[in-house]
Amino acid sequence: MPFYHKLGNIPHKRHTQFRKEDGSLYSEQLFGTIGFDGMSTNSYHEQRPTQVKKIKKQYSVAPKIAKKNHIQSYRFRGFQVKPENDYLESRKAVLTNSDCTIILSAPKHSTTDYFYKNSDADEMIFIHKGSGKLRTHLGNLDFKYGDYLIIPRGIIYKIDFDTEDNRLFIVESRRPIYTPKRYRNHFGQLLEHSPFCERDIRRPYELETNNESGDFLMKVKKQGDIFDMVYASHPFDVVGYDGYNYPYALSIHDFEPITGRIHQPPPVHQTFETDAFVICSFVPRMYDYHPQSIPAPYNHSNIDSDEVLYYVDGDFMSRNDIDQGHISLHPAGIPHGPHPGTAEKSIGKTKTEELAVMVDTFKPLMVTEEAMKIADEDYHKSWLDH
Ligand SMILES: [Fe+2]
């Protein structure tokens, strides 16, 4: 995605004969997005990637909506989502609209008996707890606490976890997830003012090439349903590929904060963009250094976007009642701001250790039934003086 990458063996020219030692052809696949206009990758497979044996079953994983139209601020206690053995079953959608779905997940076990492919959406998986290896048909990535994993739609993957204690904050995006355009020059290179650069972006480094035939279960997500498909060839059978469409990792700890004499607006924290929402990183940083500055944010009316903040670690200066794994939802249409007393309390502080991920959506988010199980229904009254 962010720049050209090549892994394994590929022929000199695209769409030309590329043969195995036994003289037979490798099977070439162009893997592209937005028709033929978006980023693409050319991969070479031991076997044809088209060998569907059976479509065993189909079931819906579409979020169940509890609050469609609403104007209430919410807090959700994310760590109250119960761990589950299976990765896909552990994914609980909490907020959703037609552009994206925000998911909390606490999987205990690695994916062993199936491959997963989300053909509906790009996935951003933020690793709040846990470490392991993301294994994909385009190579593997190691991950640990603080990593954003960006998995473009259609990438076939498995996840290996090192332990059973894992907490993931996931955004499924029906729009492609990019690094912000204003950070890049005409050629796509990240500019000097970008809070991260190419050195911070980790690309797949290890290709698993299997040439096995048999029954391989792939769970494919499409239109909110999961289809259990059985393929005749091993999905990880790529010998080489090149292009721009591949999964990658970026650590929130490598995001360099931009600070100023007075309070900086949220766009300085921007990490990813789509044309329907943005993802921002709030990281440990020096506070505003004007002698009269108020480090706590001012009240603001995000009149036409919903604001979701996922609290990861540290001290959250604008709130008194926020803990790790909490999510706040500040909906479009009404102002929100610091908790009573926190603006005054912030004066004179020189730095913050807060770590949080923000998702601002341009369309309102609906609250799901899963979210209501962990919701604080009184949060919207928390700006009152007590
Ligand atoms: Fe806000």
Short mmCIF file of C-alpha atoms in Angstrom, two decimals, residues 1-271:
data_model
loop_
_atom_site.label_atom_id
_atom_site.label_comp_id
_atom_site.label_asym_id
_atom_site.label_seq_id
_atom_site.Cartn_x
_atom_site.Cartn_y
_atom_site.Cartn_z
CA MET A 1 0.00 0.00 0.00
CA PRO A 2 2.15 2.96 0.96
CA PHE A 3 4.90 2.16 -1.50
CA TYR A 4 6.16 -0.50 -3.87
CA HIS A 5 7.04 -3.83 -2.30
CA LYS A 6 8.39 -7.08 -3.71
CA LEU A 7 8.68 -10.39 -1.93
CA GLY A 8 9.78 -13.79 -3.25
CA ASN A 9 10.38 -14.65 -6.88
CA ILE A 10 8.68 -12.96 -9.81
CA PRO A 11 9.40 -12.93 -13.55
CA HIS A 12 11.06 -9.94 -15.17
CA LYS A 13 7.92 -8.92 -17.11
CA ARG A 14 4.31 -8.91 -15.98
CA HIS A 15 1.95 -11.34 -17.71
CA THR A 16 4.71 -13.42 -19.27
CA GLN A 17 5.62 -17.10 -18.89
CA PHE A 18 6.91 -17.90 -15.42
CA ARG A 19 7.66 -21.60 -15.05
CA LYS A 20 8.39 -24.03 -12.25
CA GLU A 21 11.31 -26.44 -12.33
CA ASP A 22 9.06 -29.10 -13.83
CA GLY A 23 8.23 -26.77 -16.73
CA SER A 24 4.65 -26.00 -15.71
CA LEU A 25 3.40 -22.44 -15.35
CA TYR A 26 2.92 -20.62 -12.07
CA SER A 27 -0.56 -19.15 -11.84
CA GLU A 28 -0.56 -15.34 -11.97
CA GLN A 29 -3.19 -13.27 -10.15
CA LEU A 30 -3.75 -9.53 -10.39
CA PHE A 31 -5.15 -8.46 -7.03
CA GLY A 32 -6.53 -4.96 -7.32
CA THR A 33 -8.87 -2.50 -5.68
CA ILE A 34 -11.30 0.11 -7.06
CA GLY A 35 -11.63 -1.78 -10.30
CA PHE A 36 -8.29 -1.40 -12.06
CA ASP A 37 -7.76 2.12 -10.67
CA GLY A 38 -6.66 1.44 -7.11
CA MET A 39 -3.59 -0.18 -5.65
CA SER A 40 -2.81 -3.63 -6.95
CA THR A 41 -0.45 -6.53 -6.53
CA ASN A 42 0.63 -9.21 -8.97
CA SER A 43 1.10 -12.56 -7.28
CA TYR A 44 2.34 -15.93 -8.54
CA HIS A 45 0.74 -19.08 -7.15
CA GLU A 46 1.73 -22.73 -7.07
CA GLN A 47 -1.86 -23.58 -7.99
CA ARG A 48 -4.83 -21.77 -9.50
CA PRO A 49 -6.46 -19.64 -6.77
CA THR A 50 -9.90 -20.32 -8.21
CA GLN A 51 -10.48 -23.92 -7.15
CA VAL A 52 -13.68 -23.74 -5.10
CA LYS A 53 -14.73 -27.25 -4.02
CA LYS A 54 -17.78 -26.47 -1.96
CA ILE A 55 -19.70 -23.63 -0.35
CA LYS A 56 -20.67 -25.31 2.90
CA LYS A 57 -22.78 -22.72 4.67
CA GLN A 58 -23.67 -19.07 4.95
CA TYR A 59 -24.54 -17.11 8.07
CA SER A 60 -24.96 -13.47 9.01
CA VAL A 61 -22.51 -11.60 11.20
CA ALA A 62 -24.15 -8.24 10.48
CA PRO A 63 -24.35 -6.01 13.58
CA LYS A 64 -27.70 -6.01 15.42
CA ILE A 65 -28.76 -2.40 15.91
CA ALA A 66 -30.07 -1.22 19.28
CA LYS A 67 -30.12 2.56 18.68
CA LYS A 68 -30.46 3.73 15.11
CA ASN A 69 -31.20 7.43 15.42
CA HIS A 70 -29.96 8.98 18.65
CA ILE A 71 -28.24 12.03 20.08
CA GLN A 72 -26.86 10.58 23.30
CA SER A 73 -23.21 10.50 24.32
CA TYR A 74 -22.14 7.08 25.55
CA ARG A 75 -19.30 5.43 27.33
CA PHE A 76 -18.68 1.75 26.69
CA ARG A 77 -16.50 -0.35 28.96
CA GLY A 78 -14.56 -2.24 26.32
CA PHE A 79 -12.75 -4.64 28.63
CA GLN A 80 -16.12 -5.98 29.76
CA VAL A 81 -16.36 -7.75 26.40
CA LYS A 82 -15.78 -11.37 27.32
CA PRO A 83 -12.84 -13.26 25.84
CA GLU A 84 -13.80 -16.03 23.44
CA ASN A 85 -11.79 -18.91 22.07
CA ASP A 86 -12.47 -18.30 18.40
CA TYR A 87 -11.15 -15.20 16.65
CA LEU A 88 -14.18 -14.50 14.45
CA GLU A 89 -16.69 -15.25 17.21
CA SER A 90 -14.80 -12.91 19.51
CA ARG A 91 -15.36 -9.93 17.19
CA LYS A 92 -18.23 -7.88 18.66
CA ALA A 93 -19.45 -4.96 16.57
CA VAL A 94 -20.29 -2.03 18.85
CA LEU A 95 -20.82 0.92 16.50
CA THR A 96 -21.66 0.90 12.83
CA ASN A 97 -22.85 2.86 9.83
CA SER A 98 -22.85 2.23 6.09
CA ASP A 99 -19.12 3.15 5.84
CA CYS A 100 -17.54 1.40 8.79
CA THR A 101 -18.00 -0.90 11.75
CA ILE A 102 -16.12 -0.58 15.02
CA ILE A 103 -15.43 -3.89 16.70
CA LEU A 104 -14.03 -5.02 20.05
CA SER A 105 -12.42 -8.43 20.21
CA ALA A 106 -10.75 -10.52 22.90
CA PRO A 107 -9.73 -13.76 21.18
CA LYS A 108 -8.01 -16.43 23.26
CA HIS A 109 -6.87 -18.77 20.52
CA SER A 110 -5.03 -18.47 17.24
CA THR A 111 -6.91 -19.26 14.05
CA THR A 112 -5.93 -22.85 13.31
CA ASP A 113 -8.69 -24.55 11.35
CA TYR A 114 -9.65 -21.88 8.84
CA PHE A 115 -8.40 -18.99 6.77
CA TYR A 116 -10.28 -15.69 6.86
CA LYS A 117 -10.94 -13.19 4.10
CA ASN A 118 -12.95 -10.00 4.48
CA SER A 119 -14.08 -9.05 1.00
CA ASP A 120 -16.40 -6.31 2.32
CA ALA A 121 -13.89 -4.08 4.01
CA ASP A 122 -10.33 -3.06 4.75
CA GLU A 123 -9.50 -3.87 8.35
CA MET A 124 -7.54 -1.80 10.84
CA ILE A 125 -6.64 -3.94 13.84
CA PHE A 126 -5.18 -2.03 16.77
CA ILE A 127 -3.34 -4.30 19.21
CA HIS A 128 -4.19 -3.15 22.71
CA LYS A 129 -3.06 -6.36 24.39
CA GLY A 130 -1.21 -9.33 23.01
CA SER A 131 1.45 -10.19 20.52
CA GLY A 132 1.93 -12.70 17.76
CA LYS A 133 2.08 -13.08 14.03
CA LEU A 134 -0.34 -12.02 11.31
CA ARG A 135 0.01 -14.63 8.57
CA THR A 136 -1.28 -13.72 5.12
CA HIS A 137 -1.09 -15.04 1.58
CA LEU A 138 1.21 -12.07 0.87
CA GLY A 139 3.57 -12.71 3.77
CA ASN A 140 3.72 -12.39 7.51
CA LEU A 141 3.98 -9.54 10.00
CA ASP A 142 4.92 -9.75 13.67
CA PHE A 143 2.77 -7.63 15.95
CA LYS A 144 2.75 -6.43 19.52
CA TYR A 145 1.14 -3.86 21.82
CA GLY A 146 0.51 -0.57 20.06
CA ASP A 147 0.58 -1.83 16.48
CA TYR A 148 -1.93 -0.82 13.86
CA LEU A 149 -2.31 -3.66 11.37
CA ILE A 150 -3.81 -2.53 8.07
CA ILE A 151 -5.26 -5.43 6.11
CA PRO A 152 -6.69 -4.40 2.73
CA ARG A 153 -9.91 -6.12 1.68
CA GLY A 154 -9.43 -9.54 0.18
CA ILE A 155 -6.17 -10.41 1.90
CA ILE A 156 -6.44 -13.99 3.16
CA TYR A 157 -5.18 -14.26 6.71
CA LYS A 158 -4.75 -16.14 9.96
CA ILE A 159 -3.64 -14.78 13.31
CA ASP A 160 -1.27 -16.54 15.71
CA PHE A 161 -1.34 -15.19 19.25
CA ASP A 162 1.50 -15.78 21.73
CA THR A 163 -0.85 -15.95 24.75
CA GLU A 164 -4.57 -16.05 25.53
CA ASP A 165 -4.66 -12.46 26.79
CA ASN A 166 -5.50 -10.40 23.72
CA ARG A 167 -7.51 -7.21 23.26
CA LEU A 168 -8.12 -5.81 19.78
CA PHE A 169 -9.81 -2.61 18.62
CA ILE A 170 -10.87 -3.15 15.03
CA VAL A 171 -12.33 -0.87 12.38
CA GLU A 172 -13.80 -2.44 9.27
CA SER A 173 -13.87 0.12 6.49
CA ARG A 174 -15.89 -0.20 3.30
CA ARG A 175 -13.72 2.63 1.94
CA PRO A 176 -10.00 2.01 1.36
CA ILE A 177 -7.77 3.04 4.28
CA TYR A 178 -4.87 5.28 3.25
CA THR A 179 -2.23 7.40 4.92
CA PRO A 180 -3.39 11.07 4.76
CA LYS A 181 -2.86 12.65 1.37
CA ARG A 182 -1.53 15.87 2.87
CA TYR A 183 1.39 13.89 4.37
CA ARG A 184 2.44 12.67 0.90
CA ASN A 185 4.00 14.35 -2.09
CA HIS A 186 2.97 13.88 -5.70
CA PHE A 187 5.00 10.66 -5.84
CA GLY A 188 3.47 9.22 -2.67
CA GLN A 189 6.54 9.78 -0.52
CA LEU A 190 5.78 10.83 3.06
CA LEU A 191 6.81 14.46 3.58
CA GLU A 192 8.98 15.96 6.31
CA HIS A 193 5.98 17.22 8.31
CA SER A 194 4.35 13.78 8.38
CA PRO A 195 4.28 12.36 11.94
CA PHE A 196 5.60 9.05 10.60
CA CYS A 197 7.70 8.03 7.64
CA GLU A 198 8.40 4.99 5.51
CA ARG A 199 10.90 3.64 8.05
CA ASP A 200 8.02 3.26 10.51
CA ILE A 201 5.91 1.20 8.13
CA ARG A 202 6.58 -2.52 8.42
CA ARG A 203 5.90 -4.61 5.36
CA PRO A 204 5.38 -8.40 5.13
CA TYR A 205 8.77 -10.02 5.41
CA GLU A 206 8.18 -13.76 5.32
CA LEU A 207 6.32 -15.66 2.63
CA GLU A 208 4.76 -19.04 3.44
CA THR A 209 4.61 -21.07 0.26
CA ASN A 210 2.66 -24.33 0.43
CA ASN A 211 1.94 -26.50 -2.56
CA GLU A 212 -0.65 -28.74 -0.99
CA SER A 213 -3.92 -30.01 -2.36
CA GLY A 214 -6.81 -31.06 -0.16
CA ASP A 215 -9.69 -29.40 1.68
CA PHE A 216 -8.94 -25.89 2.92
CA LEU A 217 -11.68 -24.01 4.74
CA MET A 218 -11.82 -20.30 4.01
CA LYS A 219 -14.35 -18.11 5.80
CA VAL A 220 -15.15 -15.29 3.40
CA LYS A 221 -17.06 -12.25 4.60
CA LYS A 222 -19.27 -10.67 1.97
CA GLN A 223 -22.29 -8.37 2.39
CA GLY A 224 -22.32 -8.98 6.13
CA ASP A 225 -22.47 -12.77 5.76
CA ILE A 226 -19.74 -15.34 6.30
CA PHE A 227 -19.49 -18.00 3.61
CA ASP A 228 -17.69 -21.21 4.57
CA MET A 229 -15.88 -22.10 1.37
CA VAL A 230 -13.73 -25.15 0.79
CA TYR A 231 -10.81 -24.68 -1.58
CA ALA A 232 -8.83 -27.48 -3.21
CA SER A 233 -5.45 -25.76 -2.88
CA HIS A 234 -3.64 -24.23 0.07
CA PRO A 235 -4.45 -20.48 0.19
CA PHE A 236 -0.87 -19.64 1.18
CA ASP A 237 0.82 -20.82 -2.04
CA VAL A 238 2.40 -17.61 -3.35
CA VAL A 239 6.02 -17.86 -4.52
CA GLY A 240 6.37 -14.13 -5.10
CA TYR A 241 4.54 -10.87 -5.68
CA ASP A 242 5.04 -7.19 -6.22
CA GLY A 243 2.90 -4.08 -6.10
CA TYR A 244 1.25 -1.73 -3.66
CA ASN A 245 -1.63 -3.77 -2.24
CA TYR A 246 -0.41 -5.68 0.83
CA PRO A 247 -0.91 -5.66 4.60
CA TYR A 248 1.38 -3.56 6.75
CA ALA A 249 1.98 -2.50 10.34
CA LEU A 250 2.61 0.86 11.98
CA SER A 251 3.16 1.24 15.71
CA ILE A 252 1.34 4.02 17.55
CA HIS A 253 4.59 4.34 19.52
CA ASP A 254 6.31 5.45 16.30
CA PHE A 255 3.81 8.29 15.77
CA GLU A 256 5.66 11.56 16.45
CA PRO A 257 3.29 14.08 18.06
CA ILE A 258 2.93 17.60 16.71
CA THR A 259 2.66 20.17 19.51
CA GLY A 260 2.27 23.95 19.71
CA ARG A 261 2.11 26.97 21.99
CA ILE A 262 -1.68 26.71 22.11
CA HIS A 263 -4.03 23.74 21.79
CA GLN A 264 -3.57 21.90 18.50
CA PRO A 265 -6.68 20.64 16.67
CA PRO A 266 -7.37 16.92 16.18
CA PRO A 267 -6.04 16.80 12.58
CA VAL A 268 -2.45 16.96 13.95
CA HIS A 269 -3.10 13.51 15.37
CA GLN A 270 -4.34 12.06 12.10
CA THR A 271 -2.83 8.72 11.19
#
